[in-house]
Short mmCIF file of C-alpha atoms in Angstrom, two decimals:
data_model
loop_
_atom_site.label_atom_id
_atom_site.label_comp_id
_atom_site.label_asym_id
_atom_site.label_seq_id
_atom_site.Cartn_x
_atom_site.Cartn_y
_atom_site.Cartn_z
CA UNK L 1 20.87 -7.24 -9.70
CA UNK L 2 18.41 -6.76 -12.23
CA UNK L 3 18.96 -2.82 -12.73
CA UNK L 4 14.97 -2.33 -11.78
CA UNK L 5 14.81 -0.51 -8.69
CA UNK L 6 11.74 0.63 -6.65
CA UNK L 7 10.96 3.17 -4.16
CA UNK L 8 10.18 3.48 -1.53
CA UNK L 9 11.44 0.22 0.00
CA UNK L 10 8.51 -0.10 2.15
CA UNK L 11 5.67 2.33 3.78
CA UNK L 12 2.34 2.50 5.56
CA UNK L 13 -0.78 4.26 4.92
CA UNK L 14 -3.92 4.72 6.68
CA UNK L 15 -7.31 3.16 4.88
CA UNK L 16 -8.89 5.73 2.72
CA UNK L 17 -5.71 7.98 1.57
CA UNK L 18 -3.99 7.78 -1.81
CA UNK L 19 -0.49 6.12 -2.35
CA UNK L 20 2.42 6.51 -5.69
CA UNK L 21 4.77 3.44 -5.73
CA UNK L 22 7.67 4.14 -8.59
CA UNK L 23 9.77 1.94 -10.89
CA UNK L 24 12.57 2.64 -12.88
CA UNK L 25 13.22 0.19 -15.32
CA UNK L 26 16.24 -0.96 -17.35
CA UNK L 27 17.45 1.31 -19.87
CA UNK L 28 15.41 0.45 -23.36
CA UNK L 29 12.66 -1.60 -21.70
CA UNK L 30 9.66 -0.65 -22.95
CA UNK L 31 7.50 -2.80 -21.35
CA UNK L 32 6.33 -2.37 -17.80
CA UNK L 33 4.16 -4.78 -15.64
CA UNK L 34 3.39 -4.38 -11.89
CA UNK L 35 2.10 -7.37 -9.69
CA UNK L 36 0.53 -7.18 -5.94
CA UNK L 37 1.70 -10.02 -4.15
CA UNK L 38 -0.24 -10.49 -0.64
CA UNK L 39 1.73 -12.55 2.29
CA UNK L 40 2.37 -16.13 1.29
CA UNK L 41 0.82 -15.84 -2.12
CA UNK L 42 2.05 -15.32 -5.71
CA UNK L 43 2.13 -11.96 -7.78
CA UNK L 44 -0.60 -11.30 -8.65
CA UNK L 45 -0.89 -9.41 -12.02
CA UNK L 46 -2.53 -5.71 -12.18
CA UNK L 47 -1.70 -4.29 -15.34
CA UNK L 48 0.88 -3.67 -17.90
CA UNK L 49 2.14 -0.65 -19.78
CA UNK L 50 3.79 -0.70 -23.40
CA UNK L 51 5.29 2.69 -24.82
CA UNK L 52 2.97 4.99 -22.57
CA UNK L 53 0.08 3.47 -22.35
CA UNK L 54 -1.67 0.45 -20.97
CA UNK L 55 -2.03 -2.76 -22.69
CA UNK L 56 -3.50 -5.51 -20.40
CA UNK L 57 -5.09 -5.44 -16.93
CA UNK L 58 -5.65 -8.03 -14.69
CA UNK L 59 -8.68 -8.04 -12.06
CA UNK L 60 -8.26 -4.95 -10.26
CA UNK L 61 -10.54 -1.99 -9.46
CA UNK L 62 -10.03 1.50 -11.37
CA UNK L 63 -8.95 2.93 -8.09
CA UNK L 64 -5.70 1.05 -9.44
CA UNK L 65 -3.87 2.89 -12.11
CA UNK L 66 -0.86 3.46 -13.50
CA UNK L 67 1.67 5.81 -15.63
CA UNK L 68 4.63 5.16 -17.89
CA UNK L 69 7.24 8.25 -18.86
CA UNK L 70 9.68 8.06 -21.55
CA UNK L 71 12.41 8.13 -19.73
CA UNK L 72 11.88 4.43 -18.63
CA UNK L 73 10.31 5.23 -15.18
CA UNK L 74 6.54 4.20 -14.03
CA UNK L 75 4.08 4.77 -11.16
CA UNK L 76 1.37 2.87 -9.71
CA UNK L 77 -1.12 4.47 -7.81
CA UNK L 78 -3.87 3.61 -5.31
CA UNK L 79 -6.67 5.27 -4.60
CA UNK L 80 -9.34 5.07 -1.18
CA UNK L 81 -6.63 2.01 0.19
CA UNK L 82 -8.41 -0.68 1.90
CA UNK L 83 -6.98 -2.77 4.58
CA UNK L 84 -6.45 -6.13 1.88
CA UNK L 85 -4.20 -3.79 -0.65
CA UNK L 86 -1.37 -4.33 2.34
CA UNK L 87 1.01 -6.27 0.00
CA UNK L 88 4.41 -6.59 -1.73
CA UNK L 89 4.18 -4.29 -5.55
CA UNK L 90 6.32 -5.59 -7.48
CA UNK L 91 7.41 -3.74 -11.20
CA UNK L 92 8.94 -6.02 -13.62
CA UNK L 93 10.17 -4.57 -17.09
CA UNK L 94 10.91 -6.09 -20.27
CA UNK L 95 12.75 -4.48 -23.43
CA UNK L 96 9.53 -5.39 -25.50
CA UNK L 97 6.31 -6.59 -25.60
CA UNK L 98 6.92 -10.33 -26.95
CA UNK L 99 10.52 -10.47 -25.49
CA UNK L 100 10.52 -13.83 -22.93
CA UNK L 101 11.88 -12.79 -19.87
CA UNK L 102 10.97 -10.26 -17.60
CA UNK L 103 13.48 -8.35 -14.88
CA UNK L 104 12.01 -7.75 -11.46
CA UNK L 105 12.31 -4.75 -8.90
CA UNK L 106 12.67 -5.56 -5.03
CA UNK L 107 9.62 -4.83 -4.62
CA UNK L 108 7.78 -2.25 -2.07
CA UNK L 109 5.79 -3.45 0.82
CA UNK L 110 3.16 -1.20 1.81
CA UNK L 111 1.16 -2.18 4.82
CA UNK L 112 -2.64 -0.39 5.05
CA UNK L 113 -3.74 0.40 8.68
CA UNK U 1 -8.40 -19.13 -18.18
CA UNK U 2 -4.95 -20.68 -17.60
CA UNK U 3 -4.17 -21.55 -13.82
CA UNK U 4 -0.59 -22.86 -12.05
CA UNK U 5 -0.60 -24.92 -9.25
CA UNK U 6 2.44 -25.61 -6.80
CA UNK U 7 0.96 -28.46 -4.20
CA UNK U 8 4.06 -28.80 -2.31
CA UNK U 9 3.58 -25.44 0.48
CA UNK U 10 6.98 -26.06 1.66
CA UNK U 11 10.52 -28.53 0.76
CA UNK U 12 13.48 -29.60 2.56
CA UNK U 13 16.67 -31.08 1.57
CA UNK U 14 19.95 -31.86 2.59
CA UNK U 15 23.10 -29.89 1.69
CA UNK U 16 24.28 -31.31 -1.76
CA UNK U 17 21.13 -33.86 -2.34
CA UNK U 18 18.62 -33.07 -4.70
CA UNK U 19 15.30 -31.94 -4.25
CA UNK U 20 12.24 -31.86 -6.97
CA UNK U 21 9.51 -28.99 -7.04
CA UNK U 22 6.53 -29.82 -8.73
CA UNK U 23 4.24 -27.53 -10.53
CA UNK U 24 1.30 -28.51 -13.00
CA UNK U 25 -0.69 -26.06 -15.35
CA UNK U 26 -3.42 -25.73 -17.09
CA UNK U 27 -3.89 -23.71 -20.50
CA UNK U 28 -5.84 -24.55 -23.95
CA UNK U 29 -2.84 -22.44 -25.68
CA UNK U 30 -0.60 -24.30 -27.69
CA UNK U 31 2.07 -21.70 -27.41
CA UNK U 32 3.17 -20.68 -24.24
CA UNK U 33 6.25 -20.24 -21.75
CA UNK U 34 7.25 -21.41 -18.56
CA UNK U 35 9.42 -20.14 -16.11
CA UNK U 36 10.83 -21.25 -12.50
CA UNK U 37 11.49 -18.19 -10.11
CA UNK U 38 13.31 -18.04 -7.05
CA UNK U 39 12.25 -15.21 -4.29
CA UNK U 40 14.79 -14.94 -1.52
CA UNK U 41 13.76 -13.03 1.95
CA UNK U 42 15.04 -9.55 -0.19
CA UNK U 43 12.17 -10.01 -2.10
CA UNK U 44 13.26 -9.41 -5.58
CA UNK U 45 12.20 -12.03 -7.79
CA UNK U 46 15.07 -14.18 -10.00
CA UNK U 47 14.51 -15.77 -13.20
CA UNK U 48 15.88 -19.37 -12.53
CA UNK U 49 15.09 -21.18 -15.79
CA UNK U 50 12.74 -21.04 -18.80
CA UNK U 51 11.00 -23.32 -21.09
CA UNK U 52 9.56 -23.05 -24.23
CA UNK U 53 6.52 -24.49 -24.79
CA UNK U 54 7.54 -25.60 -28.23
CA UNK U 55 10.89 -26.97 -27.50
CA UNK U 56 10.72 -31.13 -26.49
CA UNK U 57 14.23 -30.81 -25.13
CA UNK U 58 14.12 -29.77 -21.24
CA UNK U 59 15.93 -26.54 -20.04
CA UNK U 60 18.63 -27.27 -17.89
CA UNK U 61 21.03 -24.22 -16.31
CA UNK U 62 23.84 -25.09 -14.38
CA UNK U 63 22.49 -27.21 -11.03
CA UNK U 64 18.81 -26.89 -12.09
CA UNK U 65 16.68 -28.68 -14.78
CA UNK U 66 13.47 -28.62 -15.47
CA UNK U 67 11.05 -32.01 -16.41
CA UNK U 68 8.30 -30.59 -18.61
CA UNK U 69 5.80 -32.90 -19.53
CA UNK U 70 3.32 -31.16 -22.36
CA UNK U 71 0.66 -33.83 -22.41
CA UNK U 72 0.45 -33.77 -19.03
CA UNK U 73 1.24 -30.07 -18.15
CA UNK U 74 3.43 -30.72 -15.65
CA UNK U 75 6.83 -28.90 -15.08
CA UNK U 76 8.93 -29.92 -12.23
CA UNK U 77 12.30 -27.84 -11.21
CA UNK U 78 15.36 -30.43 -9.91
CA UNK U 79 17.86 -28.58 -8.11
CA UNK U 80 21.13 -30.72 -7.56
CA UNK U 81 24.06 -30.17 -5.67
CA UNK U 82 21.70 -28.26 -3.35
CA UNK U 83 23.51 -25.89 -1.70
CA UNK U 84 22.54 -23.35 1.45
CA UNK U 85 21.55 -20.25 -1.00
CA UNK U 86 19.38 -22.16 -2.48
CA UNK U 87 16.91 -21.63 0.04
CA UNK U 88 14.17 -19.18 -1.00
CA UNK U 89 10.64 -18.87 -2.25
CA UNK U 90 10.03 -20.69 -5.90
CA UNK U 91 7.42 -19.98 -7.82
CA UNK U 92 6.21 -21.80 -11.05
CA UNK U 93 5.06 -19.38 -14.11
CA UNK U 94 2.70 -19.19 -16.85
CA UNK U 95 2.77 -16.76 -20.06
CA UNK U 96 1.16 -17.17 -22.93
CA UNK U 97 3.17 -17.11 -26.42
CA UNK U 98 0.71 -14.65 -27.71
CA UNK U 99 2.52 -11.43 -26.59
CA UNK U 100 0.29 -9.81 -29.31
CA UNK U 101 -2.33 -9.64 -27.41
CA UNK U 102 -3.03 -7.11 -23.98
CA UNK U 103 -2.41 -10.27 -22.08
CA UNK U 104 0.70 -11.72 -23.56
CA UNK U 105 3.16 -10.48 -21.05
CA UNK U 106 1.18 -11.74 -18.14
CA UNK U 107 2.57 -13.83 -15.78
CA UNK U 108 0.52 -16.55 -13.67
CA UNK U 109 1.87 -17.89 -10.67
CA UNK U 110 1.89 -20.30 -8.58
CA UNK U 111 0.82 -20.16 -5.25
CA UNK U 112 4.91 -20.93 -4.18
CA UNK U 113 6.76 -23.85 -2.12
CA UNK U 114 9.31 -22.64 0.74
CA UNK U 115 12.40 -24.57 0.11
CA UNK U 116 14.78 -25.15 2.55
CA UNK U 117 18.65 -26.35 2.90
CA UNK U 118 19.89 -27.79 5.83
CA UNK U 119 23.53 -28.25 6.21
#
């Protein structure tokens, strides 16, 4: 157990609607990061958020975006879903922004129909 | 930009033999980490063992070590003793030692080799 936890554990959404995935990290972390992993690939990275605000995104569309609260807890959130942003999100916190490891969520699978 | 590369899809070893992952890299960065996860059918992602890039000595944690080669950037995982939990999703990892930056706490992976135990 990593104490990051995810919800919900899995869902599906029709192409074109909006979804919130949410994170709540380890007490004190106050670095977020959120990866898409499709089927039989690795994470992919999306974007990371330090203190509130975002500091580092990978190569995803704006329809991907994000939100960190002070009370340790973050959302991603898709807009107009396509059929290829069926995946595993994964959240992974980290107390700070240079600290070495990161601690990973289980993840939410969201399948796009 | 830096890349990780797993060639191996997919592993197999016996109960209590030892089994080698490979993994190579590429980066221009002279500061970096690597990292060896394992992903079990739950999902959630575990931090098996880490290397420095600065450090010459290899990481080694219990049954698993790691064989990083700088000059070569290669970084193979050994698992000994292998045992039937072992069996899971590994992926190789890249992040660069400048966390100052908006990229520093990115992670690269691999594209991940299925390991399997059979008893």
């Amino acid at each position: 157990e990593t104490g990051v936890t995810q919800s919900p554990t899995h869902l599906i959404k029709t192409r074109g609607q909006q979804v919130t995935l949410r994170c709540s990290s380890q007490s004190g972390h106050n670095t977020v990061s959120w990866y898409q992993q499709a089927l039989g690939q690795g994470p992919q990275f999306i974007f990371q958020y330090y203190r509130e605000e975002e500091n580092g995104r990978g190569n995803f569309p704006p329809r991907f975006s994000g939100l960190q609260f002070p009370n340790y807890s973050s959302e991603l959130n898709v807009n107009a879903l396509e059929l290829d942003d069926s995946a595993l999100y994964l959240c992974a916190s980290s107390l700070e922004l240079g600290s070495k490891e990161q601690y990973f969520g289980p993840g939410t699978r969201l399948t796009v129909t | 930009a830096q890349t990780v590369t797993q060639s191996q899809p997919e592993m197999s070893v016996q109960e209590a033999e030892t089994v080698t992952l490979s993994c190579t890299y590429d980066t221009s960065e002279s500061d970096y980490y690597l990292f060896w996860y394992k992903q079990p059918p739950s999902r959630q992602m575990i931090l098996v063992i880490r290397q420095e890039a600065y450090k010459q000595q290899n990481a080694t944690e219990n049954r698993f070590s790691v064989n990083f080669q700088k000059a070569a950037k290669s970084f193979s995982l050994k698992i000994s003793d292998s045992q039937l939990g072992d069996a899971a999703m590994y992926f190789c990892a890249y992040r660069s030692g400048a966390w100052g930056t908006n990229q520093g706490g990115k992670l690269i992976f691999g594209q991940g080799t299925e390991l399997s135990v059979k008893p």
